[in-house]
Short mmCIF file of C-alpha atoms in Angstrom, two decimals:
data_model
loop_
_atom_site.label_atom_id
_atom_site.label_comp_id
_atom_site.label_asym_id
_atom_site.label_seq_id
_atom_site.Cartn_x
_atom_site.Cartn_y
_atom_site.Cartn_z
CA UNK L 169 132.49 125.87 -48.88
CA UNK L 170 136.19 126.12 -47.98
CA UNK L 171 135.84 125.32 -44.29
CA UNK L 172 133.71 122.17 -44.63
CA UNK L 173 136.07 120.82 -47.31
CA UNK L 174 139.12 121.71 -45.26
CA UNK L 175 137.75 120.11 -42.11
CA UNK L 176 136.68 116.98 -43.98
CA UNK L 177 140.15 116.68 -45.54
CA UNK L 178 141.89 116.90 -42.16
CA UNK L 179 139.50 114.33 -40.69
CA UNK L 180 140.26 111.98 -43.60
CA UNK L 181 144.04 112.36 -43.21
CA UNK L 182 143.98 111.85 -39.44
CA UNK L 183 141.46 109.01 -39.54
CA UNK L 184 143.49 107.14 -42.14
CA UNK L 185 146.61 107.59 -40.01
CA UNK L 186 144.81 106.20 -36.94
CA UNK L 187 143.52 103.23 -38.94
CA UNK L 188 146.91 102.56 -40.51
CA UNK L 189 148.61 102.74 -37.14
CA UNK L 190 146.25 100.28 -35.49
CA UNK L 191 146.46 97.86 -38.41
CA UNK L 192 150.07 98.01 -39.53
CA UNK L 193 152.41 99.83 -37.12
CA UNK L 194 154.00 97.19 -34.90
CA UNK L 195 155.97 99.51 -32.64
CA UNK L 196 158.34 97.62 -30.31
CA UNK L 197 157.97 98.45 -26.62
CA UNK L 198 160.62 98.78 -23.91
CA UNK L 199 158.75 96.31 -21.66
CA UNK L 200 156.33 93.41 -22.17
CA UNK L 201 153.68 95.05 -20.00
CA UNK L 202 152.93 97.62 -22.70
CA UNK L 203 151.50 94.89 -24.94
CA UNK L 204 148.53 94.59 -22.59
CA UNK L 205 147.61 98.28 -22.81
CA UNK L 206 144.57 99.13 -25.02
CA UNK L 207 144.97 100.74 -28.45
CA UNK L 208 148.35 99.08 -28.85
CA UNK L 209 149.59 101.16 -25.92
CA UNK L 210 149.21 104.35 -27.92
CA UNK L 211 147.81 106.04 -24.83
CA UNK L 212 151.39 106.07 -23.54
CA UNK L 213 152.40 108.49 -26.31
CA UNK L 214 151.53 112.17 -26.06
CA UNK L 215 151.76 112.23 -29.86
CA UNK L 216 148.71 109.98 -30.14
CA UNK L 217 146.77 111.88 -27.49
CA UNK L 218 147.38 114.87 -29.73
CA UNK L 219 146.27 113.03 -32.88
CA UNK L 220 143.04 111.82 -31.27
CA UNK L 221 142.35 115.29 -29.86
CA UNK L 222 142.97 116.97 -33.23
CA UNK L 223 140.67 114.51 -34.97
CA UNK L 224 137.95 115.10 -32.39
CA UNK L 225 138.31 118.86 -32.82
CA UNK L 226 138.00 118.76 -36.60
CA UNK L 227 134.98 116.45 -36.39
CA UNK L 228 133.35 119.04 -34.12
CA UNK L 229 134.32 121.75 -36.61
CA UNK L 230 132.69 119.91 -39.49
CA UNK L 231 129.54 119.36 -37.42
CA UNK L 232 129.55 123.05 -36.60
CA UNK L 233 129.87 123.90 -40.31
CA UNK L 234 126.74 121.86 -40.99
CA UNK L 235 124.59 122.35 -37.90
CA UNK L 236 126.09 125.33 -36.09
CA UNK L 237 127.40 128.71 -37.15
CA UNK L 238 130.70 130.33 -38.06
CA UNK L 239 129.39 133.86 -37.57
CA UNK L 240 131.65 136.19 -35.62
CA UNK L 241 129.06 137.06 -32.97
CA UNK L 242 125.92 134.93 -33.28
CA UNK L 243 122.94 136.10 -31.25
CA UNK L 244 122.59 132.65 -29.75
CA UNK L 245 125.69 130.52 -29.97
CA UNK L 246 124.87 126.83 -30.59
CA UNK L 247 126.29 124.32 -28.13
CA UNK L 248 128.34 122.68 -30.91
CA UNK L 249 130.09 126.01 -31.59
CA UNK L 250 130.83 126.57 -27.90
CA UNK L 251 132.20 123.05 -27.53
CA UNK L 252 134.29 123.42 -30.69
CA UNK L 253 135.85 126.67 -29.49
CA UNK L 254 136.63 125.23 -26.07
CA UNK L 255 138.31 122.17 -27.59
CA UNK L 256 140.31 124.38 -29.96
CA UNK L 257 141.76 126.22 -26.97
CA UNK L 258 143.16 122.84 -25.88
CA UNK L 259 144.03 121.39 -29.29
CA UNK L 260 146.17 124.37 -30.36
CA UNK L 261 148.78 124.29 -27.57
CA UNK L 262 148.90 120.49 -27.50
CA UNK L 263 149.70 120.30 -31.22
CA UNK L 264 152.46 122.90 -31.09
CA UNK L 265 153.86 121.46 -27.88
CA UNK L 266 154.15 118.00 -29.45
CA UNK L 267 155.83 119.40 -32.57
CA UNK L 268 158.28 121.66 -30.72
CA UNK L 269 159.23 119.06 -28.13
CA UNK L 270 159.63 116.21 -30.62
CA UNK L 271 161.79 118.06 -33.12
CA UNK L 272 163.90 119.76 -30.45
CA UNK L 273 164.88 116.39 -28.99
CA UNK L 274 165.07 114.79 -32.46
CA UNK L 275 167.68 117.25 -33.71
CA UNK L 276 169.59 117.02 -30.44
CA UNK L 277 169.72 113.22 -30.42
CA UNK L 278 167.27 111.27 -32.53
CA UNK L 279 167.59 108.01 -30.57
CA UNK L 280 166.14 109.64 -27.47
CA UNK L 281 162.73 110.26 -29.03
CA UNK L 282 162.57 108.38 -32.35
CA UNK L 283 164.94 105.40 -32.14
CA UNK L 284 165.62 103.28 -35.18
CA UNK L 285 163.37 100.45 -33.97
CA UNK L 286 160.46 102.91 -34.09
CA UNK L 287 161.55 104.70 -37.26
CA UNK L 288 161.68 101.35 -39.06
CA UNK L 289 157.95 100.75 -38.60
CA UNK L 290 156.61 104.30 -38.85
CA UNK L 291 156.50 105.47 -42.49
CA UNK L 292 157.82 108.91 -43.34
CA UNK L 293 154.34 110.25 -44.09
CA UNK L 294 153.11 108.88 -40.76
CA UNK L 295 155.81 110.74 -38.88
CA UNK L 296 154.88 113.92 -40.75
CA UNK L 297 151.20 113.59 -39.80
CA UNK L 298 152.10 112.89 -36.18
CA UNK L 299 154.70 115.61 -35.72
CA UNK L 300 154.32 118.22 -38.49
CA UNK L 301 150.89 118.50 -40.07
CA UNK L 302 149.25 118.36 -36.65
CA UNK L 303 150.60 121.89 -36.08
CA UNK L 304 150.17 122.99 -39.70
CA UNK L 305 146.48 122.07 -39.69
CA UNK L 306 145.75 123.82 -36.41
CA UNK L 307 147.71 126.94 -37.42
CA UNK L 308 145.71 127.16 -40.64
CA UNK L 309 142.55 126.74 -38.59
CA UNK L 310 143.31 129.67 -36.31
CA UNK L 311 143.53 132.00 -39.31
CA UNK L 312 140.53 130.78 -41.29
CA UNK L 313 137.97 129.96 -38.59
CA UNK L 314 136.06 132.06 -36.12
CA UNK L 315 137.36 131.06 -32.71
CA UNK L 316 135.95 132.47 -29.47
CA UNK L 317 138.19 131.41 -26.63
CA UNK L 318 136.67 130.51 -23.27
CA UNK L 319 137.60 132.66 -20.30
CA UNK L 320 141.23 132.16 -19.41
CA UNK L 321 140.54 130.34 -16.12
CA UNK L 322 138.31 127.85 -17.97
CA UNK L 323 140.77 127.39 -20.81
CA UNK L 324 143.78 126.95 -18.56
CA UNK L 325 141.80 124.53 -16.39
CA UNK L 326 141.09 122.41 -19.49
CA UNK L 327 144.78 122.46 -20.38
CA UNK L 328 145.76 121.53 -16.83
CA UNK L 329 143.31 118.61 -16.71
CA UNK L 330 144.59 117.31 -20.05
CA UNK L 331 148.25 117.56 -19.05
CA UNK L 332 147.76 116.01 -15.63
CA UNK L 333 145.69 113.19 -17.16
CA UNK L 334 148.43 112.36 -19.63
CA UNK L 335 151.17 112.53 -16.99
CA UNK L 336 149.13 110.27 -14.72
CA UNK L 337 148.82 107.75 -17.57
CA UNK L 338 152.52 108.03 -18.42
CA UNK L 339 153.72 107.59 -14.83
CA UNK L 340 151.23 104.80 -14.09
CA UNK L 341 152.46 102.81 -17.08
CA UNK L 342 156.04 103.37 -15.95
CA UNK L 343 155.23 101.98 -12.52
CA UNK L 344 153.36 98.99 -13.94
CA UNK L 345 155.84 98.03 -16.64
CA UNK L 346 159.11 99.15 -15.10
CA UNK L 347 160.13 101.18 -18.17
CA UNK L 348 159.41 104.60 -19.62
CA UNK L 349 157.87 104.62 -23.07
CA UNK L 350 160.35 107.38 -24.04
CA UNK L 351 164.07 106.46 -23.95
CA UNK L 352 164.89 110.05 -22.97
CA UNK L 353 163.24 109.67 -19.57
CA UNK L 354 165.41 106.66 -18.72
CA UNK L 355 168.36 109.06 -18.49
CA UNK L 356 166.80 111.14 -15.72
CA UNK L 357 166.47 110.70 -12.00
CA UNK L 358 163.14 111.51 -10.33
CA UNK L 359 163.81 115.24 -9.66
CA UNK L 360 165.05 115.79 -13.22
CA UNK L 361 162.03 113.98 -14.63
CA UNK L 362 159.73 116.19 -12.55
CA UNK L 363 161.50 119.31 -13.82
CA UNK L 364 161.13 118.04 -17.39
CA UNK L 365 157.39 117.58 -16.87
CA UNK L 366 157.02 121.06 -15.36
CA UNK L 367 158.91 122.69 -18.25
CA UNK L 368 156.73 120.89 -20.78
CA UNK L 369 153.57 122.00 -18.99
CA UNK L 370 154.78 125.61 -18.81
CA UNK L 371 155.50 125.51 -22.54
CA UNK L 372 151.97 124.26 -23.11
CA UNK L 373 150.48 127.07 -21.03
CA UNK L 374 152.56 129.63 -22.96
CA UNK L 375 151.30 128.18 -26.23
CA UNK L 376 147.75 128.44 -24.90
CA UNK L 377 148.20 132.20 -24.51
CA UNK L 378 149.74 132.36 -28.01
CA UNK L 379 146.69 130.65 -29.50
CA UNK L 380 144.42 133.02 -27.61
CA UNK L 381 146.25 136.00 -29.10
CA UNK L 382 146.41 134.61 -32.64
CA UNK L 383 142.68 133.87 -32.66
CA UNK L 384 142.00 137.60 -32.44
CA UNK L 385 144.34 138.58 -35.30
CA UNK L 386 142.51 139.93 -38.40
CA UNK L 387 142.99 137.53 -41.30
CA UNK L 388 141.36 136.02 -44.37
CA UNK L 389 138.43 134.94 -42.21
CA UNK L 390 137.25 138.55 -42.46
CA UNK L 391 136.49 138.08 -46.15
CA UNK L 392 132.75 138.12 -46.77
CA UNK L 393 131.46 134.59 -47.20
CA UNK L 394 134.88 132.98 -46.79
CA UNK L 395 133.78 130.43 -44.24
CA UNK L 396 130.23 129.81 -45.23
CA UNK L 397 128.01 131.31 -42.60
CA UNK L 398 129.76 134.67 -42.34
CA UNK L 399 127.45 137.45 -43.47
CA UNK L 400 129.55 140.51 -42.82
CA UNK L 401 133.02 141.64 -41.85
CA UNK L 402 134.00 142.72 -38.37
#
């Protein structure tokens, strides 16, 4: 029963955060054009791409708890389990990348990533959900759930598509509005911005490999019956 309860709890926390954000968080934007972007222009923030992705993953996990299987090596793996595992391979590096990047810049110079005009409208707990518990939840998941990673080419292709899609969105909004959503990027010229993007993507790919390795580490998920459908240890 632990896994279904855990997954439902994470879904509740993330869903409430999404609802609260859309209803109450009036984040000021660096240009008027952002006000016309759907979802209150949250698609400009990698943080919110991460939050939506994490929520989607944990919904799949709960559906798998109910309709799929958490067995280590099922004879016939349900589609929901395969989809869940593939999305995990993407959700893990994205969560850690967001956390590492945000707090690295935050402790260097807070105004570059979380200026006061944003901090004034984002409650403390909201910032924690967006930039701390996203990684905590997914790290717990890797040690308590059965995760079968896709082949590395497939997994890295998913990560590449996600990263390129976000960068396309970020750059397109910059071209349309005339301003970067992140103050940090306003300090860079084009080559430096490109290098910044490449470094971030390389960090994400490194974290992908880390998640792949951690998913194979023996842990409490070996305990008989720990995650519901497990019938025996490895």
